[in-house]
CSV table of C-alpha atoms and ligand atoms in Angstrom, one decimal:
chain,number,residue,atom,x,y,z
A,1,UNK,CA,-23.9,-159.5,-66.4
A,2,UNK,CA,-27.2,-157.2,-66.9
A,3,UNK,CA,-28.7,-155.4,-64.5
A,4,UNK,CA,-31.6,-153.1,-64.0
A,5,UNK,CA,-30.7,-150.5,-61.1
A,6,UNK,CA,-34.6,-149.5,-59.5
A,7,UNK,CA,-35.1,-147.0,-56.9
A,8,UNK,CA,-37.1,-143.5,-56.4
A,9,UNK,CA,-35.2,-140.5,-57.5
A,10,UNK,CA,-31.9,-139.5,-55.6
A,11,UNK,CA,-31.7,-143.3,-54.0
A,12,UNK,CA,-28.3,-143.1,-55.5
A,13,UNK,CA,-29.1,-145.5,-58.6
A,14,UNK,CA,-26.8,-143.3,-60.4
A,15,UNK,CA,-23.8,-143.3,-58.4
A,16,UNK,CA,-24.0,-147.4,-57.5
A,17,UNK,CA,-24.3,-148.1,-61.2
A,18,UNK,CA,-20.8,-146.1,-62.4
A,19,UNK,CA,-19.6,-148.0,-59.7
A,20,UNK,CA,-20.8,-151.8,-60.8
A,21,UNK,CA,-20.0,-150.7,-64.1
A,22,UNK,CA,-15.9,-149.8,-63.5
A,23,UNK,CA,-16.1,-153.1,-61.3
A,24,UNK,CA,-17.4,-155.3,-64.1
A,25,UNK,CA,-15.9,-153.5,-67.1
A,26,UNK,CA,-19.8,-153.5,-68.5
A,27,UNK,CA,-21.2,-150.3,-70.0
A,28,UNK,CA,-23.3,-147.9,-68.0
A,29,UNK,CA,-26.4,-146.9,-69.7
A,30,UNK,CA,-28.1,-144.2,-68.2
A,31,UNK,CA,-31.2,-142.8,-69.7
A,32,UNK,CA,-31.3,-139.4,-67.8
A,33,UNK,CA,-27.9,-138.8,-69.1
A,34,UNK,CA,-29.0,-139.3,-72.6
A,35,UNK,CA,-31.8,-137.3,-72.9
A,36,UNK,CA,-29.4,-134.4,-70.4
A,37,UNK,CA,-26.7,-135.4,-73.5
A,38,UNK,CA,-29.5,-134.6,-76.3
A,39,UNK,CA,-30.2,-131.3,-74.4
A,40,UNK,CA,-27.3,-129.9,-74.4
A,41,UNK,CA,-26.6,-131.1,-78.0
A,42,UNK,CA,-30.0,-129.3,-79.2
A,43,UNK,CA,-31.1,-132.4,-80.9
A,44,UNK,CA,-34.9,-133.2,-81.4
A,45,UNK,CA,-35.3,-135.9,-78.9
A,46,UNK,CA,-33.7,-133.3,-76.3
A,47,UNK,CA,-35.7,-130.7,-77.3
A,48,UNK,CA,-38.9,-133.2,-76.6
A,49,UNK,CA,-37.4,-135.0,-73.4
A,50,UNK,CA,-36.9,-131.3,-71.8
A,51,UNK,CA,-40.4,-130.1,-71.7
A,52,UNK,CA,-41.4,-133.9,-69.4
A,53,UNK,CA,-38.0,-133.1,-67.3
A,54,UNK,CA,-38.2,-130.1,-66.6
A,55,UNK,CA,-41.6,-130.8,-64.9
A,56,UNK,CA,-40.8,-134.4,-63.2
A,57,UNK,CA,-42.5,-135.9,-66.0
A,58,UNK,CA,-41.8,-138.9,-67.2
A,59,UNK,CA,-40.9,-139.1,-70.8
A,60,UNK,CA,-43.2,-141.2,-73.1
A,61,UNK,CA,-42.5,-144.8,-73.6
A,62,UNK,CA,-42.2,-144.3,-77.2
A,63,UNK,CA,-39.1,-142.1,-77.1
A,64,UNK,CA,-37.5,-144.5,-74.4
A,65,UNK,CA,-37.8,-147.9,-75.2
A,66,UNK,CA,-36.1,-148.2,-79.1
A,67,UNK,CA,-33.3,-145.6,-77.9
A,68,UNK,CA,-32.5,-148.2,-75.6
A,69,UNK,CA,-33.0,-151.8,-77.3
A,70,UNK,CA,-30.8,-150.2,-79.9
A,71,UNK,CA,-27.9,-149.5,-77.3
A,72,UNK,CA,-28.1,-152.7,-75.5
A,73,UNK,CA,-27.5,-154.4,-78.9
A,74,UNK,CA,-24.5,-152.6,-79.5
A,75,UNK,CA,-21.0,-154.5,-79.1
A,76,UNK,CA,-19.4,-153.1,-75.9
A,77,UNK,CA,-23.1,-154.8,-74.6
A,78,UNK,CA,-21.8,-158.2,-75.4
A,79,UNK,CA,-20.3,-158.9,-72.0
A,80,UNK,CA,-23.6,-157.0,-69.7
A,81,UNK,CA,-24.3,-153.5,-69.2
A,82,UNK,CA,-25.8,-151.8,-66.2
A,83,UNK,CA,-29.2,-150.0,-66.9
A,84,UNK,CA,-30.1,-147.0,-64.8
A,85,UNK,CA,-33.2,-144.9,-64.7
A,86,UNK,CA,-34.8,-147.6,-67.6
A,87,UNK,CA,-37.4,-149.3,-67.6
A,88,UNK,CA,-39.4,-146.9,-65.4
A,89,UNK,CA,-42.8,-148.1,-66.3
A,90,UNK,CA,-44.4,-151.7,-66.9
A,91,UNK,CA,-44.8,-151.1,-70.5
A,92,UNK,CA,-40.8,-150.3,-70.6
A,93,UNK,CA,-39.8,-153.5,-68.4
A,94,UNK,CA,-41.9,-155.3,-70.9
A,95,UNK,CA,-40.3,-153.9,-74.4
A,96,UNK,CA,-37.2,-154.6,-72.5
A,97,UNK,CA,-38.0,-158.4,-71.8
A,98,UNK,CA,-39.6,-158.7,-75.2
A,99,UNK,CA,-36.3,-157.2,-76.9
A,100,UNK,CA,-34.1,-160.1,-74.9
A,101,UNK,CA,-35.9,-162.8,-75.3
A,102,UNK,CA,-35.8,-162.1,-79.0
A,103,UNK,CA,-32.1,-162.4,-78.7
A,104,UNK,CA,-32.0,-165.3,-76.4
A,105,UNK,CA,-31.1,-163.3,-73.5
A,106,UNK,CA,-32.3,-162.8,-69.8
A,107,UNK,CA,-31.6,-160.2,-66.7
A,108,UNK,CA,-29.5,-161.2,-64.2
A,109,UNK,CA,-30.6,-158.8,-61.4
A,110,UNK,CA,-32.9,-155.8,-60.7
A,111,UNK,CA,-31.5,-154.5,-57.6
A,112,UNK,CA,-34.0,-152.2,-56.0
A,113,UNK,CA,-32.3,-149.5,-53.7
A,114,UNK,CA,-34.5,-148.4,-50.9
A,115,UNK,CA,-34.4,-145.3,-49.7
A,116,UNK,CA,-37.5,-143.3,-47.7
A,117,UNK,CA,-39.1,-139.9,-49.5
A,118,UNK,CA,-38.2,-137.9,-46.6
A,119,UNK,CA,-34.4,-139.2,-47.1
A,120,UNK,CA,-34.3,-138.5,-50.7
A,121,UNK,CA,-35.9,-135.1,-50.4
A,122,UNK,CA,-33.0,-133.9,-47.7
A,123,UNK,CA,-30.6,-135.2,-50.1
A,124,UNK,CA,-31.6,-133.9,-53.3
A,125,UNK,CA,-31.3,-130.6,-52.1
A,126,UNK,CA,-27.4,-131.1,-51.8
A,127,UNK,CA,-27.0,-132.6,-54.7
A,128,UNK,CA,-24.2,-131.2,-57.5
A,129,UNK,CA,-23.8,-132.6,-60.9
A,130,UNK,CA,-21.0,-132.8,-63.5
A,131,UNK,CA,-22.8,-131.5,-67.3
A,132,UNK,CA,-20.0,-132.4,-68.5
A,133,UNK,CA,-18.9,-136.0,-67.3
A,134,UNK,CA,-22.4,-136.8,-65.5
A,135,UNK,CA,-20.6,-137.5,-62.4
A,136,UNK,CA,-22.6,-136.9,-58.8
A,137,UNK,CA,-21.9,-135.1,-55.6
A,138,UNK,CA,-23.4,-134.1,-52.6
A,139,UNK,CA,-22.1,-130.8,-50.7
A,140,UNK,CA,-22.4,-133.3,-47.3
A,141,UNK,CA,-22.3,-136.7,-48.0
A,142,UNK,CA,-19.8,-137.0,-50.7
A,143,UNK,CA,-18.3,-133.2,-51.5
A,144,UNK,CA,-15.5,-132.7,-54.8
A,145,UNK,CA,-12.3,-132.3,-53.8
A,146,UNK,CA,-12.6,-128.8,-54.5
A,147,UNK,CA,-15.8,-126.7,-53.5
A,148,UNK,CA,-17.9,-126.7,-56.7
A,149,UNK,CA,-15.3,-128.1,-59.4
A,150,UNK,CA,-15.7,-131.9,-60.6
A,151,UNK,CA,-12.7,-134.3,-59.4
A,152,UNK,CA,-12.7,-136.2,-62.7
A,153,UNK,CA,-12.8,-133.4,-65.3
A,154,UNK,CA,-12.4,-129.9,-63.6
A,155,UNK,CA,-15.5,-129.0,-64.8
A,156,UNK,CA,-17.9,-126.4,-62.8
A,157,UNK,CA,-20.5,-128.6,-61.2
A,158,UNK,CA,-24.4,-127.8,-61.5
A,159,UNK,CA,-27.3,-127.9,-59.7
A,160,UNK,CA,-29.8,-129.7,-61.7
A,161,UNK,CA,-33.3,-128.3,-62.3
A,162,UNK,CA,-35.0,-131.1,-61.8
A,163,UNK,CA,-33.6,-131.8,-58.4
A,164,UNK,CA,-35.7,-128.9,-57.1
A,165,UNK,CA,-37.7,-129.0,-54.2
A,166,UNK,CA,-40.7,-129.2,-56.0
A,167,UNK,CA,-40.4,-131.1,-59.5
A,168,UNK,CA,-38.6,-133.7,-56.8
A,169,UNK,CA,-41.7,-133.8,-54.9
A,170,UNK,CA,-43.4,-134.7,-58.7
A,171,UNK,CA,-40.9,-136.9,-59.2
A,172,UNK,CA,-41.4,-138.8,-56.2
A,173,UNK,CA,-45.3,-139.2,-56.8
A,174,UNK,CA,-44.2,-140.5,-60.4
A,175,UNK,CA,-42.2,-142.6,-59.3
A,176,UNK,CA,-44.6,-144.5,-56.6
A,177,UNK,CA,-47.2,-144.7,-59.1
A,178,UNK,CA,-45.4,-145.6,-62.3
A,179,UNK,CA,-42.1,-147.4,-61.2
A,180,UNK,CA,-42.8,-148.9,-58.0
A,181,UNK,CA,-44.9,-151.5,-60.0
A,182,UNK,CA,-41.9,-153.0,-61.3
A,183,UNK,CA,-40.4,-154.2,-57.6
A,184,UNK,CA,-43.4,-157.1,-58.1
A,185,UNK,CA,-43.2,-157.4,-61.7
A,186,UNK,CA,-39.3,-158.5,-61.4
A,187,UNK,CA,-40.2,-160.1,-58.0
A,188,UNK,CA,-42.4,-162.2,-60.0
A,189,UNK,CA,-39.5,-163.1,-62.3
A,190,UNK,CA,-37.4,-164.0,-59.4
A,191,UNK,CA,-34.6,-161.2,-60.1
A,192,UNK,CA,-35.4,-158.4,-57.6
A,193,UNK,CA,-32.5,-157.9,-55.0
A,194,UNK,CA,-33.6,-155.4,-52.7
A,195,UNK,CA,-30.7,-153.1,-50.6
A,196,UNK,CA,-30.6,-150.5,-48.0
A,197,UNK,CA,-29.5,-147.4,-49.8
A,198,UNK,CA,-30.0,-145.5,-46.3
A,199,UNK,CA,-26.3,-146.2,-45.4
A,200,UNK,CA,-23.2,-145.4,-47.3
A,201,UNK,CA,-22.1,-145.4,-50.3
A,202,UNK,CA,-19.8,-147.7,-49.8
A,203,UNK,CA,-21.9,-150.1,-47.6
A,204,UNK,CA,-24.6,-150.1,-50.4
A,205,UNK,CA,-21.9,-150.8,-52.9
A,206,UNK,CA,-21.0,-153.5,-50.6
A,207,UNK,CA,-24.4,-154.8,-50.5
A,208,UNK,CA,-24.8,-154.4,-54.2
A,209,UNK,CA,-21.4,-156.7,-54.7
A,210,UNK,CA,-22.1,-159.4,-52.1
A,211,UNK,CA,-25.3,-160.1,-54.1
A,212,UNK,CA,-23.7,-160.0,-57.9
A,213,UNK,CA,-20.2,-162.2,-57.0
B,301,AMP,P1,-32.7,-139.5,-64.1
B,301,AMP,O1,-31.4,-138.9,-64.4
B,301,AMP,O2,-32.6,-141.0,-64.3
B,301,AMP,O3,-33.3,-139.2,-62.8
B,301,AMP,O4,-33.7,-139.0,-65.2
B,301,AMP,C1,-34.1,-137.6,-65.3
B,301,AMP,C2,-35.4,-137.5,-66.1
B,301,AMP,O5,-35.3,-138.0,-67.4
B,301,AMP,C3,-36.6,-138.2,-65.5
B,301,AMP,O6,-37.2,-137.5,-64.4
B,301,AMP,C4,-37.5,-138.3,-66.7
B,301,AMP,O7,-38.1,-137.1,-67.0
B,301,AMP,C5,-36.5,-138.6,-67.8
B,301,AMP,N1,-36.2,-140.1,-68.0
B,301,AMP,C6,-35.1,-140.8,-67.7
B,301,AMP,N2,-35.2,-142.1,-67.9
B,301,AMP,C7,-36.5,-142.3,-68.3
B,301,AMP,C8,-37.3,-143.4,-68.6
B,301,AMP,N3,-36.8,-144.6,-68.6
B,301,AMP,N4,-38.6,-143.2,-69.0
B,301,AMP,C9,-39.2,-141.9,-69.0
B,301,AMP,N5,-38.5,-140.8,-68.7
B,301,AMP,C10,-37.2,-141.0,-68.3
């Protein structure tokens, strides 16, 4: 099974895809978490990625697209793999076809999760993160256990910079102009599956799984 997960920023793309991932035993491959994994390990890539993320950017193709032809290729990818937050621009949904048709290979879904900018903007602001495990939290909708401490690892949970007010506002822009092009670009390939990611976590996860079994 592969799958593309597409939605604005904060739709919840993050959170549905560690869940279709655990269901199908597939790898999740996260982008965002890569370059947040590069950060933290001072590498060069991280140290290039921050200065786009830090202002909403996006960042460039060129640092995107090999990092993650390479990782589908590897052999826990054999059986599918869930992509999330990649490709976020034509050009990247377009190294990623050209990259599977080269190895005989085809998507099975890109399942868009719509959510409305005022939504994502109310929810962003609640929004906690694991630096550690990369797991999500919202201090409403879906709180730790404990106030602050991540239920998987026990980690202190962070708020992440980029899920400002502001930069989200950026991101949002970014978003409609460079990633809502794909919806008809996979349309077009019949493979788009569109879901309301308004509702709950576990009604869009329900949504997500009626369409993939
Ligand atoms: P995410 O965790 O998916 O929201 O990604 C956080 C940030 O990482 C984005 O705002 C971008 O700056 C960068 N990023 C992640 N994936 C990509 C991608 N496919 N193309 C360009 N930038 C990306």
């Amino acid at each position: 099974m592969k799958i593309v997960m597409l939605g604005a920023p904060g739709a919840g793309k993050g959170t549905q895809a560690k869940m279709i991932a655990k269901k199908c035993d597939i790898p999740h491959i996260s982008t965002g978490d890569i370059f947040r994994e590069n950060i933290k390990n001072g590498t060069p890539l991280g140290a290039k990625a921050k200065t786009y993320m830090d202002k909403g950017l996006l960042v460039p193709d060129e640092l995107v697209c090999d990092l993650v032809v390479d990782r589908i290729q590897q052999d826990d990818c054999k059986n599918g793999y869930i992509l999330d937050g990649f490709p976020r621009t034509i050009p990247q949904a377009q190294a990623l076809e050209d990259a599977l048709t080269k190895i005989g290979q085809k998507l099975d879904y890109a399942i868009d999760i719509e959510v409305p900018d005022e939504n994502i903007i109310r929810r962003m602001s609640g929004r906690r993160s694991c630096p550690k495990c990369g797991a999500i939290y919202h201090v409403v909708n879906n709180p730790p256990k404990k106030e602050g401490i991540c239920d998987v690892c026990g980690t202190e949970l962070v708020f992440r910079a980029d899920d400002k007010e502001e930069t989200v506002r950026n991101r949002l822009d970014v978003y409609h102009t460079q990633t809502q092009p794909l919806i008809d670009f996979y349309k077009e390939r019949g493979v788009l599956q569109e879901v309301d990611g308004t509702k709950s976590m576990d009604d869009v996860f329900g949504q997500i799984v009626s369409i993939i079994f």
